[in-house]
């Protein structure tokens, strides 16, 4: 595998920073479970791997599937809460269980300079180049964005290959090895796919929240769509990335973005 290009070392994030705003993720109240133990899985939005419940009234859930080995279950009917942003589940079988979520696209429009700053902060160099080539850098950015997120839990201390499933979303993050099978610290490779093809040169972040502190590392994916991060077996983790393309329906918006995340943890 080619060496990843490191953009920055691990660093602290500041709340309110435009650079890392609006992440979306699935967050179980626990990641390591007993058989039939009830757990809440929350749909979260925010910064610095801290946030609040997403407002599920503002979008349609297109996918909320539970995967375990070769089985798949649609659990959209189990979504509850005033903001329609949590699901209570339990798992009767030992092993890894993967929850995948995708929603309908939402619209946003940003003024030109703010949109350009946002593109730079998310590493969306492809869009910046297109705007420059088309003379659009002083044009506001009209964007539709969709979430494509997953979380992995472990039941009864058993690991299996569920962690590596491609769940069929436009943007997929797939670990090359099981996060629950690593030692105290290990290197884990993650593959990024867009429409089933490797996404090269994508900016990928590894977030680590532990003892009330959040740190992150940023890497660019190689030609195989892969990045490798050192993972410590503590706290909670999120791997995230964003990809944006010109929208097919230009009357609807100029751009369509996809926000992906993959969470796991050790409590």
mmCIF file of N, CA, C and O in Angstrom, residues 5 14 16 34 38 41-42 58 66 90 92 95 103 112 127-128 133 135 140 144 193 218 228 230 251:
data_model
loop_
_atom_site.group_PDB
_atom_site.id
_atom_site.type_symbol
_atom_site.label_atom_id
_atom_site.label_comp_id
_atom_site.label_asym_id
_atom_site.label_seq_id
_atom_site.Cartn_x
_atom_site.Cartn_y
_atom_site.Cartn_z
ATOM 1 N N UNK A 5 -0.372 10.482 2.761
ATOM 2 C CA UNK A 5 0.200 11.805 2.914
ATOM 3 C C UNK A 5 -0.406 12.482 4.135
ATOM 4 O O UNK A 5 -1.582 12.790 4.178
ATOM 5 N N UNK A 14 -11.084 23.240 18.599
ATOM 6 C CA UNK A 14 -11.796 24.245 19.358
ATOM 7 C C UNK A 14 -13.248 24.241 18.937
ATOM 8 O O UNK A 14 -13.572 24.232 17.765
ATOM 9 N N UNK A 16 -16.727 25.558 17.867
ATOM 10 C CA UNK A 16 -17.072 26.727 17.083
ATOM 11 C C UNK A 16 -16.209 26.913 15.864
ATOM 12 O O UNK A 16 -16.437 27.807 15.073
ATOM 13 N N UNK A 34 -23.581 -7.067 26.455
ATOM 14 C CA UNK A 34 -23.935 -8.457 26.735
ATOM 15 C C UNK A 34 -25.085 -8.848 25.806
ATOM 16 O O UNK A 34 -25.760 -7.993 25.231
ATOM 17 N N UNK A 38 -30.136 -3.980 26.419
ATOM 18 C CA UNK A 38 -30.732 -2.868 25.700
ATOM 19 C C UNK A 38 -29.750 -1.718 25.592
ATOM 20 O O UNK A 38 -29.053 -1.386 26.565
ATOM 21 N N UNK A 41 -29.031 3.934 20.570
ATOM 22 C CA UNK A 41 -28.129 4.432 19.536
ATOM 23 C C UNK A 41 -28.656 5.791 19.103
ATOM 24 O O UNK A 41 -29.776 5.899 18.593
ATOM 25 N N UNK A 42 -27.866 6.829 19.348
ATOM 26 C CA UNK A 42 -28.278 8.203 19.102
ATOM 27 C C UNK A 42 -27.729 8.725 17.782
ATOM 28 O O UNK A 42 -26.583 8.430 17.421
ATOM 29 N N UNK A 58 -36.445 17.000 9.962
ATOM 30 C CA UNK A 58 -35.992 17.787 8.812
ATOM 31 C C UNK A 58 -35.507 16.938 7.649
ATOM 32 O O UNK A 58 -35.029 17.473 6.652
ATOM 33 N N UNK A 66 -29.808 -2.938 10.406
ATOM 34 C CA UNK A 66 -28.976 -3.674 11.358
ATOM 35 C C UNK A 66 -28.411 -4.894 10.640
ATOM 36 O O UNK A 66 -29.154 -5.726 10.117
ATOM 37 N N UNK A 90 -31.584 -4.275 21.068
ATOM 38 C CA UNK A 90 -30.801 -5.272 21.791
ATOM 39 C C UNK A 90 -30.411 -6.347 20.796
ATOM 40 O O UNK A 90 -31.051 -6.505 19.744
ATOM 41 N N UNK A 92 -29.472 -10.392 20.214
ATOM 42 C CA UNK A 92 -29.614 -11.721 20.807
ATOM 43 C C UNK A 92 -28.440 -12.638 20.514
ATOM 44 O O UNK A 92 -28.282 -13.682 21.151
ATOM 45 N N UNK A 95 -21.186 -11.487 18.864
ATOM 46 C CA UNK A 95 -20.450 -11.089 17.670
ATOM 47 C C UNK A 95 -20.564 -9.606 17.423
ATOM 48 O O UNK A 95 -21.013 -8.833 18.274
ATOM 49 N N UNK A 103 -29.806 9.307 5.041
ATOM 50 C CA UNK A 103 -31.017 10.122 4.996
ATOM 51 C C UNK A 103 -31.167 10.810 3.653
ATOM 52 O O UNK A 103 -30.272 10.762 2.807
ATOM 53 N N UNK A 112 -20.313 33.286 -0.926
ATOM 54 C CA UNK A 112 -19.142 32.822 -1.680
ATOM 55 C C UNK A 112 -17.920 32.576 -0.812
ATOM 56 O O UNK A 112 -17.321 31.498 -0.849
ATOM 57 N N UNK A 127 -13.574 20.532 -5.767
ATOM 58 C CA UNK A 127 -14.622 21.534 -5.974
ATOM 59 C C UNK A 127 -14.009 22.928 -6.090
ATOM 60 O O UNK A 127 -14.436 23.735 -6.921
ATOM 61 N N UNK A 128 -13.005 23.208 -5.274
ATOM 62 C CA UNK A 128 -12.316 24.494 -5.379
ATOM 63 C C UNK A 128 -11.734 24.705 -6.778
ATOM 64 O O UNK A 128 -11.858 25.789 -7.360
ATOM 65 N N UNK A 133 -11.855 27.199 -12.167
ATOM 66 C CA UNK A 133 -11.865 27.026 -13.624
ATOM 67 C C UNK A 133 -13.090 27.672 -14.264
ATOM 68 O O UNK A 133 -13.021 28.187 -15.382
ATOM 69 N N UNK A 135 -14.722 30.249 -12.983
ATOM 70 C CA UNK A 135 -14.863 31.643 -12.582
ATOM 71 C C UNK A 135 -15.972 31.866 -11.573
ATOM 72 O O UNK A 135 -16.607 32.932 -11.564
ATOM 73 N N UNK A 140 -22.121 32.321 -4.666
ATOM 74 C CA UNK A 140 -22.546 31.565 -3.486
ATOM 75 C C UNK A 140 -22.598 30.069 -3.811
ATOM 76 O O UNK A 140 -22.719 29.683 -4.979
ATOM 77 N N UNK A 144 -26.648 20.405 -1.776
ATOM 78 C CA UNK A 144 -27.475 19.400 -1.103
ATOM 79 C C UNK A 144 -26.513 18.394 -0.474
ATOM 80 O O UNK A 144 -25.527 18.011 -1.099
ATOM 81 N N UNK A 193 -14.926 4.258 -0.166
ATOM 82 C CA UNK A 193 -15.535 3.977 -1.463
ATOM 83 C C UNK A 193 -16.606 5.013 -1.764
ATOM 84 O O UNK A 193 -17.392 5.386 -0.884
ATOM 85 N N UNK A 218 -5.520 13.830 10.572
ATOM 86 C CA UNK A 218 -6.031 13.951 9.200
ATOM 87 C C UNK A 218 -5.053 13.309 8.235
ATOM 88 O O UNK A 218 -3.845 13.510 8.327
ATOM 89 N N UNK A 228 -4.413 4.804 6.799
ATOM 90 C CA UNK A 228 -4.084 3.963 7.954
ATOM 91 C C UNK A 228 -3.829 4.847 9.160
ATOM 92 O O UNK A 228 -2.976 5.741 9.116
ATOM 93 N N UNK A 230 -3.204 5.012 13.546
ATOM 94 C CA UNK A 230 -2.951 4.295 14.792
ATOM 95 C C UNK A 230 -4.187 4.397 15.694
ATOM 96 O O UNK A 230 -4.690 5.503 15.931
ATOM 97 N N UNK A 251 -30.622 22.981 -11.454
ATOM 98 C CA UNK A 251 -31.705 23.873 -11.030
ATOM 99 C C UNK A 251 -32.010 23.681 -9.547
ATOM 100 O O UNK A 251 -32.528 24.587 -8.881
#
